[in-house]
PDB file of C-alpha atoms in Angstrom:
ATOM      1  CA  MET A   1     -34.286  76.380  10.454  1.00 61.00           C
ATOM      2  CA  VAL A   2     -33.774  72.881   9.023  1.00 66.00           C
ATOM      3  CA  LYS A   3     -34.787  72.500   5.438  1.00 73.00           C
ATOM      4  CA  ILE A   4     -36.208  69.100   4.474  1.00 77.00           C
ATOM      5  CA  ILE A   5     -36.004  67.822   0.936  1.00 77.00           C
ATOM      6  CA  SER A   6     -37.900  64.999  -0.668  1.00 79.00           C
ATOM      7  CA  VAL A   7     -36.060  62.500  -2.854  1.00 78.00           C
ATOM      8  CA  LYS A   8     -36.869  59.197  -4.532  1.00 80.00           C
ATOM      9  CA  CYS A   9     -34.986  55.986  -3.745  1.00 81.00           C
ATOM     10  CA  PRO A  10     -33.092  54.837  -6.862  1.00 78.00           C
ATOM     11  CA  GLU A  11     -33.787  51.190  -5.988  1.00 78.00           C
ATOM     12  CA  CYS A  12     -37.475  50.993  -4.997  1.00 83.00           C
ATOM     13  CA  ASN A  13     -38.620  54.486  -6.111  1.00 84.00           C
ATOM     14  CA  ALA A  14     -40.086  55.293  -2.673  1.00 84.00           C
ATOM     15  CA  SER A  15     -40.341  58.912  -1.535  1.00 85.00           C
ATOM     16  CA  ILE A  16     -37.871  59.774   1.225  1.00 82.00           C
ATOM     17  CA  SER A  17     -37.738  62.990   3.235  1.00 82.00           C
ATOM     18  CA  ILE A  18     -34.318  64.000   4.531  1.00 80.00           C
ATOM     19  CA  GLU A  19     -32.647  67.033   6.020  1.00 77.00           C
ATOM     20  CA  ASP A  20     -30.918  69.232   3.443  1.00 72.00           C
ATOM     21  CA  ASN A  21     -27.478  69.107   5.137  1.00 76.00           C
ATOM     22  CA  ARG A  22     -27.209  65.282   5.209  1.00 76.00           C
ATOM     23  CA  LYS A  23     -24.563  63.622   3.057  1.00 77.00           C
ATOM     24  CA  GLU A  24     -26.060  60.116   3.158  1.00 78.00           C
ATOM     25  CA  CYS A  25     -29.171  58.275   4.234  1.00 80.00           C
ATOM     26  CA  PHE A  26     -30.852  54.882   4.019  1.00 79.00           C
ATOM     27  CA  CYS A  27     -34.159  54.110   2.362  1.00 82.00           C
ATOM     28  CA  GLN A  28     -36.622  53.183   5.092  1.00 82.00           C
ATOM     29  CA  TYR A  29     -38.348  50.707   2.783  1.00 81.00           C
ATOM     30  CA  CYS A  30     -35.585  48.705   1.072  1.00 80.00           C
ATOM     31  CA  GLY A  31     -32.487  49.699   3.094  1.00 78.00           C
ATOM     32  CA  THR A  32     -30.512  51.099   0.160  1.00 78.00           C
ATOM     33  CA  LYS A  33     -27.682  53.387   1.176  1.00 78.00           C
ATOM     34  CA  ILE A  34     -27.963  56.677  -0.715  1.00 78.00           C
ATOM     35  CA  ILE A  35     -25.086  59.163  -0.931  1.00 77.00           C
ATOM     36  CA  ILE A  36     -26.162  62.719  -1.611  1.00 74.00           C
ATOM     37  CA  ASP A  37     -23.770  64.997  -3.463  1.00 69.00           C
ATOM     38  CA  ASP A  38     -24.922  68.582  -2.966  1.00 59.00           C
ATOM     39  CA  GLY A  39     -23.282  70.578  -5.694  1.00 52.00           C
ATOM     40  CA  SER A  40     -24.930  73.764  -6.968  1.00 40.00           C
ATOM     41  CA  THR A  41     -28.473  72.865  -5.820  1.00 42.00           C
ATOM     42  CA  MET A  42     -28.486  69.739  -7.961  1.00 42.00           C
ATOM     43  CA  HIS A  43     -28.839  66.464  -6.068  1.00 48.00           C
ATOM     44  CA  THR A  44     -27.146  63.331  -7.352  1.00 50.00           C
ATOM     45  CA  TYR A  45     -28.205  60.033  -5.853  1.00 54.00           C
ATOM     46  CA  ARG A  46     -25.929  57.067  -5.919  1.00 59.00           C
ATOM     47  CA  LYS A  47     -26.719  53.623  -4.561  1.00 61.00           C
ATOM     48  CA  ILE A  48     -23.987  51.594  -2.926  1.00 66.00           C
ATOM     49  CA  ASP A  49     -25.026  48.025  -2.267  1.00 69.00           C
ATOM     50  CA  GLU A  50     -22.304  46.854   0.103  1.00 73.00           C
ATOM     51  CA  ALA A  51     -23.910  43.456   0.542  1.00 76.00           C
ATOM     52  CA  ARG A  52     -23.647  42.778  -3.198  1.00 77.00           C
ATOM     53  CA  ILE A  53     -20.040  43.963  -3.241  1.00 79.00           C
ATOM     54  CA  LYS A  54     -19.179  41.555  -0.422  1.00 85.00           C
ATOM     55  CA  GLU A  55     -21.119  38.799  -2.195  1.00 86.00           C
ATOM     56  CA  ALA A  56     -19.148  39.402  -5.385  1.00 86.00           C
ATOM     57  CA  GLU A  57     -15.856  39.348  -3.456  1.00 89.00           C
ATOM     58  CA  ALA A  58     -16.836  36.062  -1.791  1.00 92.00           C
ATOM     59  CA  HIS A  59     -17.777  34.599  -5.178  1.00 92.00           C
ATOM     60  CA  LEU A  60     -14.394  35.614  -6.620  1.00 92.00           C
ATOM     61  CA  LYS A  61     -12.611  33.951  -3.696  1.00 95.00           C
ATOM     62  CA  GLU A  62     -14.640  30.761  -4.274  1.00 95.00           C
ATOM     63  CA  LEU A  63     -13.655  30.782  -7.941  1.00 95.00           C
ATOM     64  CA  GLU A  64      -9.980  31.236  -7.031  1.00 96.00           C
ATOM     65  CA  ILE A  65     -10.158  28.334  -4.569  1.00 96.00           C
ATOM     66  CA  LYS A  66     -11.847  26.087  -7.146  1.00 96.00           C
ATOM     67  CA  GLU A  67      -9.219  27.024  -9.737  1.00 96.00           C
ATOM     68  CA  ARG A  68      -6.392  26.176  -7.305  1.00 96.00           C
ATOM     69  CA  GLU A  69      -8.075  22.857  -6.470  1.00 94.00           C
ATOM     70  CA  GLN A  70      -8.404  22.023 -10.174  1.00 96.00           C
ATOM     71  CA  ILE A  71      -4.721  22.782 -10.795  1.00 96.00           C
ATOM     72  CA  SER A  72      -3.776  20.660  -7.789  1.00 93.00           C
ATOM     73  CA  LYS A  73      -5.928  17.768  -9.087  1.00 92.00           C
ATOM     74  CA  GLU A  74      -4.271  17.957 -12.492  1.00 94.00           C
ATOM     75  CA  ARG A  75      -0.804  17.903 -10.897  1.00 94.00           C
ATOM     76  CA  ARG A  76      -1.704  14.868  -8.772  1.00 92.00           C
ATOM     77  CA  LYS A  77      -3.053  13.076 -11.840  1.00 93.00           C
ATOM     78  CA  MET A  78       0.136  13.758 -13.810  1.00 95.00           C
ATOM     79  CA  PHE A  79       2.198  12.485 -10.861  1.00 93.00           C
ATOM     80  CA  LYS A  80       0.099   9.305 -10.726  1.00 93.00           C
ATOM     81  CA  ILE A  81       0.619   8.767 -14.446  1.00 95.00           C
ATOM     82  CA  LYS A  82       4.399   9.158 -14.156  1.00 96.00           C
ATOM     83  CA  ILE A  83       4.658   6.846 -11.140  1.00 95.00           C
ATOM     84  CA  SER A  84       2.425   4.280 -12.852  1.00 95.00           C
ATOM     85  CA  LEU A  85       4.584   4.294 -15.975  1.00 97.00           C
ATOM     86  CA  VAL A  86       7.784   3.813 -13.968  1.00 96.00           C
ATOM     87  CA  LEU A  87       6.291   1.017 -11.842  1.00 96.00           C
ATOM     88  CA  GLY A  88       4.802  -0.628 -14.939  1.00 96.00           C
ATOM     89  CA  ILE A  89       8.133  -0.679 -16.749  1.00 97.00           C
ATOM     90  CA  ILE A  90       9.970  -1.962 -13.674  1.00 95.00           C
ATOM     91  CA  GLY A  91       7.273  -4.596 -13.072  1.00 94.00           C
ATOM     92  CA  ALA A  92       7.338  -5.811 -16.675  1.00 95.00           C
ATOM     93  CA  ILE A  93      11.140  -6.062 -16.682  1.00 95.00           C
ATOM     94  CA  MET A  94      11.155  -7.951 -13.363  1.00 93.00           C
ATOM     95  CA  MET A  95       8.500 -10.403 -14.570  1.00 92.00           C
ATOM     96  CA  VAL A  96      10.303 -11.066 -17.855  1.00 92.00           C
ATOM     97  CA  ILE A  97      13.636 -11.586 -16.086  1.00 90.00           C
ATOM     98  CA  GLY A  98      11.985 -13.798 -13.448  1.00 88.00           C
ATOM     99  CA  PHE A  99      10.185 -16.084 -15.893  1.00 86.00           C
ATOM    100  CA  LEU A 100      12.936 -16.262 -18.498  1.00 88.00           C
ATOM    101  CA  GLY A 101      15.679 -16.672 -15.888  1.00 85.00           C
ATOM    102  CA  GLY A 102      13.716 -19.328 -14.030  1.00 81.00           C
ATOM    103  CA  GLU A 103      13.072 -21.275 -17.190  1.00 82.00           C
ATOM    104  CA  ALA A 104      16.695 -20.961 -18.264  1.00 82.00           C
ATOM    105  CA  SER A 105      17.913 -22.336 -14.960  1.00 79.00           C
ATOM    106  CA  GLY A 106      15.962 -25.540 -15.511  1.00 77.00           C
ATOM    107  CA  ASN A 107      15.068 -25.738 -11.833  1.00 78.00           C
ATOM    108  CA  SER A 108      11.362 -25.240 -11.046  1.00 72.00           C
ATOM    109  CA  ASP A 109      12.261 -24.204  -7.475  1.00 74.00           C
ATOM    110  CA  SER A 110      14.668 -21.525  -8.655  1.00 75.00           C
ATOM    111  CA  SER A 111      14.691 -18.318  -6.639  1.00 80.00           C
ATOM    112  CA  ILE A 112      14.850 -16.349  -9.885  1.00 82.00           C
ATOM    113  CA  TYR A 113      11.099 -16.932 -10.218  1.00 82.00           C
ATOM    114  CA  GLY A 114      10.788 -14.638  -7.195  1.00 84.00           C
ATOM    115  CA  LEU A 115      11.602 -11.692  -9.418  1.00 85.00           C
ATOM    116  CA  ALA A 116       8.327 -12.318 -11.264  1.00 88.00           C
ATOM    117  CA  PHE A 117       6.462 -11.906  -7.974  1.00 87.00           C
ATOM    118  CA  VAL A 118       8.281  -8.642  -7.293  1.00 88.00           C
ATOM    119  CA  GLY A 119       7.126  -7.463 -10.716  1.00 91.00           C
ATOM    120  CA  LEU A 120       3.592  -8.504  -9.831  1.00 92.00           C
ATOM    121  CA  PHE A 121       3.755  -6.323  -6.701  1.00 93.00           C
ATOM    122  CA  CYS A 122       4.668  -3.349  -8.908  1.00 93.00           C
ATOM    123  CA  PHE A 123       1.414  -3.841 -10.823  1.00 93.00           C
ATOM    124  CA  LEU A 124      -0.513  -4.191  -7.564  1.00 94.00           C
ATOM    125  CA  ALA A 125       1.043  -0.899  -6.425  1.00 94.00           C
ATOM    126  CA  ILE A 126      -0.210   0.761  -9.628  1.00 94.00           C
ATOM    127  CA  SER A 127      -3.761  -0.398  -8.961  1.00 92.00           C
ATOM    128  CA  TYR A 128      -3.501   0.841  -5.362  1.00 92.00           C
ATOM    129  CA  ILE A 129      -2.317   4.258  -6.532  1.00 91.00           C
ATOM    130  CA  TRP A 130      -5.301   4.707  -8.842  1.00 90.00           C
ATOM    131  CA  MET A 131      -7.893   3.379  -6.391  1.00 90.00           C
ATOM    132  CA  SER A 132      -6.678   5.383  -3.389  1.00 83.00           C
ATOM    133  CA  ASP A 133      -8.057   8.783  -2.437  1.00 74.00           C
ATOM    134  CA  ASP A 134      -6.315  11.809  -3.997  1.00 64.00           C
ATOM    135  CA  LYS A 135      -5.529  13.347  -0.640  1.00 57.00           C
TER     136      LYS A 135
END
C-alpha cells in the first residue's frame, strides 16, 4: 500500500500530495524542485532553484569578462600614452633641428628644412593614434 503525504511548497506555499517513498518532487504550481529528506519521520524540505544558480554563474562570467575588458582598455591607453610621448619628443627634436639647421645654413631651399616636416608627421601620427579605434 502506497502512503501519500501532504506537504507545502516552500516557495509558493501550495499544498502538494506525494508518495511517501519519493526523494524529490516538483511543485505543480510554481515548478520548484523540492528534495525530501526522510529521517526519523521528520520531513525536511529544501528548494533548489537551478535556474537562479545558472543565472548567477552567467552573471559572474559577465563580470569577469567586463573586468578583463577594462584591464585591456587600461593597458591600451597606457601604451598610447607611451607611444605619444616618444613620438612627441622625436617630433619636437626633428622640428627644432630642421628649423634651426635650415636657418643656420642661410639657404631657404635647404633640405634640412625637411626634418621639420618629418617632425610634423610625428605629431600627425599622435593625433591618428588617439582618434583611431582601440581595436
